[in-house]
Coordinates of C-alpha atoms and ligand atoms in Angstrom, one line a residue:
M1 CA -11.9 76.3 83.8
D2 CA -15.2 74.9 82.7
S3 CA -15.8 71.6 84.5
I4 CA -16.9 69.7 81.4
V5 CA -13.8 70.7 79.6
A6 CA -11.6 69.9 82.6
S7 CA -13.0 66.4 83.0
Q8 CA -12.2 65.6 79.4
L9 CA -8.7 67.0 79.1
P10 CA -5.6 64.8 79.3
I11 CA -4.6 64.0 82.9
T12 CA -1.5 66.3 82.8
A13 CA -3.5 69.4 81.7
N14 CA -3.2 72.5 83.8
V15 CA -3.5 76.2 83.4
N16 CA -0.3 78.2 83.8
D17 CA 0.3 81.7 85.2
L18 CA -0.3 83.2 81.7
G19 CA -3.8 81.6 81.7
H20 CA -2.6 79.3 78.9
L21 CA -3.5 75.6 78.9
E22 CA -0.5 73.2 79.3
V23 CA -0.5 69.5 78.4
G24 CA 2.4 67.2 79.2
G25 CA 4.3 70.2 80.6
R26 CA 4.1 72.2 77.4
D27 CA 2.2 75.5 76.8
L28 CA -0.2 74.9 73.9
V29 CA 0.4 78.5 72.7
D30 CA 4.1 77.8 72.3
L31 CA 3.4 74.5 70.6
Q32 CA 1.0 76.1 68.1
R33 CA 3.7 78.7 67.4
E34 CA 6.2 76.0 66.7
Y35 CA 4.2 73.4 64.9
G36 CA 1.3 75.5 63.4
S37 CA -2.4 74.5 63.5
P38 CA -4.6 72.6 63.4
L39 CA -2.3 70.6 65.7
Y40 CA -3.1 67.3 67.4
V41 CA -1.3 67.0 70.8
F42 CA -1.1 63.6 72.4
D43 CA -0.3 63.3 76.1
E44 CA 1.8 60.2 76.6
A45 CA 1.0 60.0 80.3
T46 CA -2.8 59.8 79.5
L47 CA -2.3 57.2 76.8
R48 CA -0.2 55.0 79.1
E49 CA -2.6 55.5 82.1
N50 CA -5.6 54.4 80.0
C51 CA -3.7 51.3 78.9
R52 CA -2.9 50.5 82.5
I53 CA -6.3 51.2 83.9
W54 CA -8.2 49.1 81.4
K55 CA -5.7 46.2 81.5
R56 CA -5.7 46.2 85.3
A57 CA -9.5 46.4 85.4
F58 CA -9.9 43.2 83.5
E59 CA -6.9 41.4 84.9
D60 CA -8.2 42.0 88.4
H61 CA -11.3 40.0 87.6
V62 CA -10.5 37.2 85.1
P63 CA -7.6 34.8 85.3
R64 CA -6.7 34.8 81.6
V65 CA -7.2 38.0 79.6
Q66 CA -5.4 39.6 76.6
M67 CA -5.9 43.3 75.7
F68 CA -5.9 44.4 72.1
Y69 CA -5.9 48.0 70.8
A70 CA -8.2 48.5 67.8
A71 CA -5.7 50.2 65.5
K72 CA -8.5 51.7 63.4
A73 CA -8.9 54.4 66.2
L74 CA -5.4 55.7 65.2
A75 CA -2.6 53.6 63.7
Y76 CA 0.3 55.9 63.6
S77 CA 3.5 54.1 64.6
G78 CA 4.3 56.5 67.5
I79 CA 0.9 55.7 69.1
L80 CA 1.1 51.9 68.4
D81 CA 4.5 51.7 69.8
V82 CA 3.5 53.2 73.2
I83 CA 0.6 50.8 73.4
R84 CA 2.9 47.8 72.5
Q85 CA 5.2 48.9 75.3
E86 CA 2.2 48.7 77.7
G87 CA 1.9 45.0 76.9
W88 CA -1.1 45.3 74.7
G89 CA -1.7 43.4 71.4
V90 CA -3.4 45.0 68.4
D91 CA -6.5 44.4 66.4
V92 CA -6.0 45.1 62.7
V93 CA -8.4 45.3 59.7
S94 CA -6.4 45.8 56.6
E95 CA -3.1 45.2 54.9
G96 CA -1.9 48.6 56.0
E97 CA -2.7 47.9 59.7
I98 CA -1.1 44.5 59.5
R99 CA 2.0 46.1 58.1
A100 CA 1.9 48.9 60.7
A101 CA 1.7 46.4 63.5
R102 CA 4.6 44.5 62.1
H103 CA 6.5 47.8 61.5
V104 CA 6.4 48.7 65.2
G105 CA 7.4 45.2 66.3
F106 CA 4.2 43.6 67.5
S107 CA 4.7 39.9 67.8
S108 CA 2.4 38.0 65.5
K109 CA 0.9 36.3 68.5
D110 CA -0.3 39.7 69.7
V111 CA -2.2 40.5 66.5
V112 CA -5.8 39.6 65.7
F113 CA -7.2 40.1 62.2
H114 CA -10.7 41.5 61.6
G115 CA -12.8 42.7 58.7
N116 CA -16.0 41.9 56.8
N117 CA -14.4 41.6 53.4
K118 CA -10.7 40.7 53.8
T119 CA -9.1 40.3 50.4
P120 CA -7.2 37.1 49.5
D121 CA -4.0 39.2 49.5
E122 CA -4.7 40.4 53.0
L123 CA -5.5 36.9 54.2
R124 CA -2.3 35.7 52.6
L125 CA -0.4 38.4 54.5
A126 CA -2.0 37.4 57.7
L127 CA -1.1 33.8 57.1
E128 CA 2.5 34.7 56.3
F129 CA 2.7 36.9 59.5
G130 CA 1.0 34.2 61.5
T131 CA -1.5 36.3 63.4
K132 CA -2.8 34.9 66.6
V133 CA -6.3 34.4 65.1
V134 CA -8.3 35.5 62.1
V135 CA -11.7 36.5 63.1
V136 CA -13.9 35.0 60.4
D137 CA -16.9 37.2 59.4
N138 CA -18.5 35.2 56.6
E139 CA -18.6 32.0 54.6
Y140 CA -16.6 33.3 51.6
E141 CA -13.8 34.4 53.8
L142 CA -13.7 31.0 55.4
S143 CA -13.4 29.2 52.1
V144 CA -10.7 31.5 50.8
L145 CA -8.7 31.2 54.0
S146 CA -9.1 27.4 54.0
D147 CA -7.7 27.2 50.4
L148 CA -4.8 29.6 51.2
A149 CA -3.9 27.8 54.4
T150 CA -4.0 24.4 52.7
Q151 CA -1.8 25.7 49.9
A152 CA 0.7 27.1 52.4
G153 CA 0.6 23.9 54.5
K154 CA -0.6 25.7 57.5
T155 CA -3.4 25.5 60.0
V156 CA -5.0 28.9 61.0
P157 CA -6.7 29.4 64.3
V158 CA -10.0 31.3 63.7
M159 CA -12.6 32.8 65.9
I160 CA -16.1 33.1 64.5
R161 CA -17.7 36.5 64.6
V162 CA -21.3 36.1 65.6
N163 CA -24.1 38.6 65.4
P164 CA -26.1 38.3 68.7
D165 CA -28.8 40.7 67.6
V166 CA -28.4 42.9 70.6
D167 CA -29.0 46.7 70.1
P168 CA -26.2 48.6 71.8
H169 CA -28.2 51.9 71.7
T170 CA -25.5 54.0 70.0
H171 CA -25.4 56.0 66.8
E172 CA -26.7 53.9 63.9
H173 CA -23.5 54.4 61.9
I174 CA -21.4 52.8 64.7
S175 CA -23.9 50.1 65.7
T176 CA -23.0 46.6 64.6
G177 CA -24.7 44.2 67.0
Q178 CA -28.2 44.3 65.4
L179 CA -29.4 41.6 63.0
D180 CA -29.5 43.9 60.0
S181 CA -25.7 44.5 60.0
K182 CA -23.0 43.8 57.5
F183 CA -20.8 42.5 60.3
G184 CA -20.9 39.0 61.8
L185 CA -22.9 35.9 61.4
P186 CA -26.4 35.9 63.0
I187 CA -27.0 33.3 65.6
S188 CA -30.8 33.5 65.3
T189 CA -31.0 32.6 61.6
G190 CA -28.7 29.6 61.9
L191 CA -26.0 31.2 59.7
A192 CA -23.5 31.3 62.6
E193 CA -23.9 27.6 63.3
K194 CA -23.5 26.8 59.6
V195 CA -20.2 28.6 59.4
C196 CA -19.0 27.0 62.7
R197 CA -19.7 23.6 61.3
Q198 CA -17.9 24.5 58.0
A199 CA -15.0 25.8 60.0
S200 CA -14.8 22.6 62.0
E201 CA -14.6 20.6 58.8
A202 CA -12.5 22.9 56.6
P203 CA -8.9 21.8 55.9
G204 CA -6.3 24.3 57.3
I205 CA -8.8 25.8 59.7
K206 CA -8.9 25.4 63.5
P207 CA -11.9 27.1 65.2
V208 CA -10.8 28.2 68.6
G209 CA -13.4 30.7 69.8
I210 CA -16.4 33.0 69.5
H211 CA -16.3 36.8 68.9
F212 CA -18.9 39.6 68.9
H213 CA -18.7 43.3 68.7
L214 CA -21.8 45.3 69.3
G215 CA -20.7 48.8 68.2
S216 CA -18.9 51.8 69.4
Q217 CA -19.4 54.5 72.1
I218 CA -21.6 52.1 74.1
E219 CA -22.6 53.9 77.3
T220 CA -24.1 51.1 79.4
V221 CA -23.0 47.6 80.3
E222 CA -26.3 45.8 79.7
P223 CA -26.0 45.2 76.0
Y224 CA -22.7 43.4 76.7
L225 CA -24.2 41.2 79.4
A226 CA -27.1 40.2 77.1
A227 CA -24.8 39.4 74.2
I228 CA -22.3 37.4 76.5
D229 CA -25.2 35.1 77.6
L230 CA -26.2 34.4 74.0
A231 CA -22.7 34.1 72.5
M232 CA -21.3 31.9 75.4
K233 CA -24.3 29.6 75.1
F234 CA -23.9 29.4 71.4
G235 CA -20.1 28.7 71.8
A236 CA -20.7 25.9 74.3
E237 CA -23.2 24.3 71.9
M238 CA -20.7 24.4 69.1
T239 CA -18.1 22.6 71.2
Q240 CA -20.6 19.8 71.8
K241 CA -21.7 19.5 68.2
Y242 CA -18.5 20.0 66.2
D243 CA -14.8 19.8 66.4
F244 CA -14.9 23.3 67.8
R245 CA -12.8 24.7 70.7
L246 CA -13.8 27.6 72.9
D247 CA -10.3 28.6 74.0
F248 CA -11.0 32.2 73.4
F249 CA -14.0 34.5 73.8
S250 CA -14.3 38.1 72.9
P251 CA -17.0 40.7 73.5
G252 CA -15.1 43.1 71.2
G253 CA -14.6 46.7 72.3
G254 CA -16.8 49.8 72.1
F255 CA -16.7 51.2 75.6
G256 CA -18.0 54.7 75.6
V257 CA -16.1 57.8 76.7
R258 CA -17.5 61.0 78.2
Q259 CA -18.8 63.2 75.4
N260 CA -19.5 66.8 76.2
G261 CA -21.1 66.1 79.6
T262 CA -22.5 62.6 79.3
E263 CA -21.5 60.2 82.0
V264 CA -20.3 56.7 81.2
P265 CA -19.5 53.8 83.5
T266 CA -15.9 53.6 84.7
P267 CA -13.4 51.0 83.3
E268 CA -13.7 49.1 86.6
Y269 CA -17.5 48.9 86.3
F270 CA -17.5 47.8 82.7
A271 CA -14.7 45.2 83.5
S272 CA -16.2 43.8 86.7
R273 CA -19.7 43.4 85.3
I274 CA -18.5 41.8 82.0
S275 CA -16.0 39.5 83.8
E276 CA -18.6 38.4 86.3
R277 CA -21.2 37.6 83.7
F278 CA -18.6 35.8 81.5
Q279 CA -17.4 33.6 84.3
E280 CA -20.9 33.0 85.6
S281 CA -22.0 31.9 82.1
A282 CA -19.0 29.5 81.7
R283 CA -19.9 28.0 85.1
Q284 CA -23.5 27.5 84.2
L285 CA -22.7 26.0 80.8
G286 CA -20.1 23.7 82.3
V287 CA -17.3 24.8 79.9
A288 CA -13.7 25.5 80.8
L289 CA -13.2 29.3 81.1
P290 CA -11.9 30.6 77.8
T291 CA -9.2 33.4 77.6
L292 CA -11.0 36.7 77.4
L293 CA -9.9 38.9 74.5
L294 CA -10.8 42.7 74.6
E295 CA -10.4 45.1 71.7
L296 CA -10.5 48.7 72.8
G297 CA -10.0 51.7 70.5
R298 CA -11.7 54.9 71.6
S299 CA -11.5 54.3 75.3
V300 CA -7.7 54.1 75.0
V301 CA -6.9 57.0 72.8
A302 CA -9.7 59.5 72.8
Q303 CA -8.8 61.4 76.0
A304 CA -5.1 61.3 75.2
A305 CA -5.3 64.1 72.6
V306 CA -6.4 67.6 72.2
A307 CA -6.8 69.5 68.9
V308 CA -5.6 73.1 68.7
Y309 CA -7.1 75.5 66.2
M310 CA -6.6 79.2 65.5
V311 CA -9.6 81.5 65.2
G312 CA -9.7 83.3 61.9
S313 CA -12.9 85.0 60.7
L314 CA -15.6 86.0 63.1
K315 CA -19.1 86.7 61.7
H316 CA -22.1 88.0 63.5
I317 CA -25.4 87.7 61.8
D318 CA -27.9 90.0 63.6
G319 CA -30.8 88.1 65.1
V320 CA -29.3 84.8 64.1
R321 CA -25.9 83.8 65.6
S322 CA -22.2 84.4 65.8
F323 CA -19.8 82.2 63.8
A324 CA -16.2 81.7 64.6
A325 CA -14.2 79.9 61.9
V326 CA -11.0 78.0 62.6
D327 CA -8.1 76.8 60.5
G328 CA -9.2 73.2 60.5
G329 CA -12.6 71.5 60.5
M330 CA -14.2 68.5 58.8
S331 CA -11.0 67.5 57.0
D332 CA -9.2 66.8 60.3
N333 CA -12.3 65.8 62.3
I334 CA -15.3 64.6 60.4
R335 CA -17.0 63.2 63.5
P336 CA -19.4 66.0 64.3
A337 CA -20.6 66.1 60.7
L338 CA -20.8 62.3 60.4
Y339 CA -22.1 61.2 63.7
G340 CA -23.3 64.4 65.4
A341 CA -20.4 63.9 67.8
E342 CA -20.3 66.6 70.5
Y343 CA -17.0 68.0 71.8
P344 CA -16.5 70.7 74.4
I345 CA -14.2 73.6 73.4
A346 CA -12.2 76.3 75.3
V347 CA -9.9 79.2 74.5
A348 CA -6.4 77.8 75.1
N349 CA -4.8 81.2 75.5
R350 CA -7.4 82.6 77.9
M351 CA -8.5 79.7 80.0
D352 CA -9.4 81.8 83.1
E353 CA -11.8 84.1 81.3
P354 CA -15.5 83.7 81.9
A355 CA -17.7 82.4 79.0
T356 CA -20.0 85.2 78.0
Q357 CA -20.7 84.7 74.3
S358 CA -22.3 82.0 72.2
Y359 CA -20.6 80.9 69.0
R360 CA -21.0 78.2 66.4
I361 CA -17.5 76.9 65.7
V362 CA -17.1 76.2 62.1
G363 CA -14.2 74.9 59.9
K364 CA -12.7 76.3 56.8
Y365 CA -13.9 73.7 54.3
C366 CA -16.5 74.4 51.6
E367 CA -19.5 72.7 53.1
S368 CA -22.2 74.1 55.4
G369 CA -22.0 70.9 57.3
D370 CA -18.4 71.7 58.3
V371 CA -19.4 72.5 61.9
L372 CA -17.1 71.5 64.8
V373 CA -19.3 72.7 67.7
N374 CA -22.9 73.7 67.2
E375 CA -23.1 76.0 70.1
A376 CA -20.2 76.9 72.4
K377 CA -20.1 79.4 75.3
L378 CA -16.8 81.1 75.2
P379 CA -15.2 84.4 76.2
T380 CA -15.5 87.0 73.4
L381 CA -13.3 85.7 70.7
E382 CA -10.6 87.6 68.8
H383 CA -8.8 86.7 65.6
G384 CA -5.7 84.7 66.5
D385 CA -7.2 83.1 69.7
L386 CA -6.5 79.4 70.0
L387 CA -9.3 77.0 70.6
V388 CA -8.6 73.7 72.2
M389 CA -10.9 70.7 71.7
P390 CA -10.4 67.7 74.0
M391 CA -11.2 64.0 73.4
V392 CA -10.0 64.0 69.8
G393 CA -7.5 61.1 69.9
A394 CA -9.8 58.5 68.6
Y395 CA -11.1 58.4 65.0
A396 CA -10.5 62.1 64.3
P397 CA -6.9 62.1 62.8
A398 CA -7.6 58.5 61.7
M399 CA -10.5 59.6 59.5
A400 CA -8.8 62.8 58.3
S401 CA -9.0 63.5 54.6
N402 CA -7.5 65.8 52.0
Y403 CA -10.8 67.4 51.1
N404 CA -10.2 70.8 49.6
M405 CA -6.5 69.7 49.2
A406 CA -6.2 70.2 53.0
Y407 CA -2.9 69.0 54.5
K408 CA -3.5 66.5 57.3
P409 CA -2.5 68.1 60.5
A410 CA 0.7 67.6 62.5
V411 CA 0.4 65.1 65.3
I412 CA 2.8 65.4 68.2
M413 CA 3.3 63.6 71.5
V414 CA 4.2 65.5 74.7
S415 CA 5.7 63.9 77.8
E416 CA 7.2 65.8 80.7
G417 CA 8.0 68.8 78.6
E418 CA 9.5 66.9 75.7
V419 CA 7.9 66.8 72.3
R420 CA 8.1 64.0 69.8
M421 CA 6.8 64.3 66.2
I422 CA 4.3 61.5 65.5
R423 CA 3.4 62.6 62.0
R424 CA 4.5 65.9 60.5
R425 CA 1.9 68.2 58.8
E426 CA 1.4 67.2 55.2
S427 CA 2.6 69.5 52.4
F428 CA 1.6 70.2 48.8
E429 CA 4.4 67.9 47.7
D430 CA 3.0 65.0 49.8
L431 CA -0.4 65.4 48.1
I432 CA 0.9 65.8 44.5
R433 CA 3.5 63.0 44.8
L434 CA 1.1 60.2 43.8
E435 CA -0.4 62.0 40.9
S436 CA 0.8 61.6 37.4
Ligands
LLP501 N1 -13.5 45.6 67.6 C1 -14.1 45.7 66.4 C2 -14.4 44.5 65.7 C3 -14.5 46.9 65.9 O1 -15.1 47.0 64.7 C4 -14.2 48.1 66.6 C5 -14.6 49.4 66.1 C6 -13.5 48.0 67.8 C7 -13.2 46.8 68.3 C8 -13.1 49.2 68.7 O2 -14.2 50.0 69.1 P1 -14.0 51.2 70.1 O3 -13.5 50.6 71.4 O4 -13.0 52.1 69.4 O5 -15.4 51.8 70.2 N2 -15.4 55.9 63.2 C9 -16.3 55.7 64.3 C10 -16.1 54.5 65.1 C11 -16.1 53.2 64.3 C12 -15.7 52.0 65.1 C13 -15.5 50.8 64.3 N3 -15.2 49.6 64.9 C14 -16.3 56.9 65.2 O6 -15.6 57.9 64.9 O7 -17.1 57.0 66.2

């Protein structure tokens, strides 16, 4: 098996005597026959292992830490439930995600509420549910929340999301730490301080911490370290100037995963360097060490799933290239088109065969940009071959659409040979049900 593919598959993956790829003790060829394609197959063991590795990595280094899963990476109940069982909380950004968290039984104390334009209804729901904290992103939100809390006779713990103006060196669409961002309150322009002061004075509001999030798929630790210095210093200042507590501190999430050959730091490395700097900074500033809150999405779920596609049309254009079209594409995974995301790919039913041919792997949707893999080296493909794409657990099914009236794919979970349906494939009836 190609070593890049091997390093990105779920931990239970292996090739059986038929040369087929197995995940969670199940042959992907059999699974495709039973559930059709495109098919998203989650490996429960990988999901649990990622939860444990990251949790342990931080707990080994900081006395008080709480792990949150960023539900936006994929909020299906079957996924959230496993993560809840692993002792994680959840970071939510919408009414739907608040309800999903509640639906699978997260305690309100294990839910943090994010977003740059939370609606009054969403804030009301968060208040009702009693989320651990609301992470305040702007002045308007603070004033609406203060009014709602006062009306409800409640006091809401809030963290202030600051913008430290640190470039995380990731794709511009998933970069949030730079000054020119819709997220967070810049420290450098004074806006963050203004909102901290307002929070300290607003009725119904209790400021309890500082939050930042630099972006996603961050591949080095340095941006975190720089931002921790700035945000901790700022937080300490707020505690001196205002009625502001620094009980909690969060550097967000965004830890990068291997993408088609790129290397990223290990969880242990990210966790030890971040924890060290966080504690060092508290010592230097002379503040009591806050509880560290982490919010991981991609690094928890990406590697836990593979997508299975069937090859349909094959087209060779002399002197140009060969195209292999599959039965899915940008409707179930927009990431290559949107971010230039690179995924490795292999032939699930012929894992042992040498890669001899170059193909562009394209989807079936009516756009030239519907390309899943720009150039893949594979054995000579035949109609009906099954392609397997690793690392698709994060943000692929979560961002799936019904473009071209595509049915969102089935998502299943495998564990020790058993299969659980996480979300069945959509049907025409599902799509038409909401129309009048
Ligand atoms: N915390 C906050 C406040 C966030 O906005 C995000 C992600 C996370 C945590 C989790 O970041 P992660 O650990 O998953 O990198 N759709 C894009 C990714 C958007 C990320 C948005 N925010 C993609 O497919 O790459």
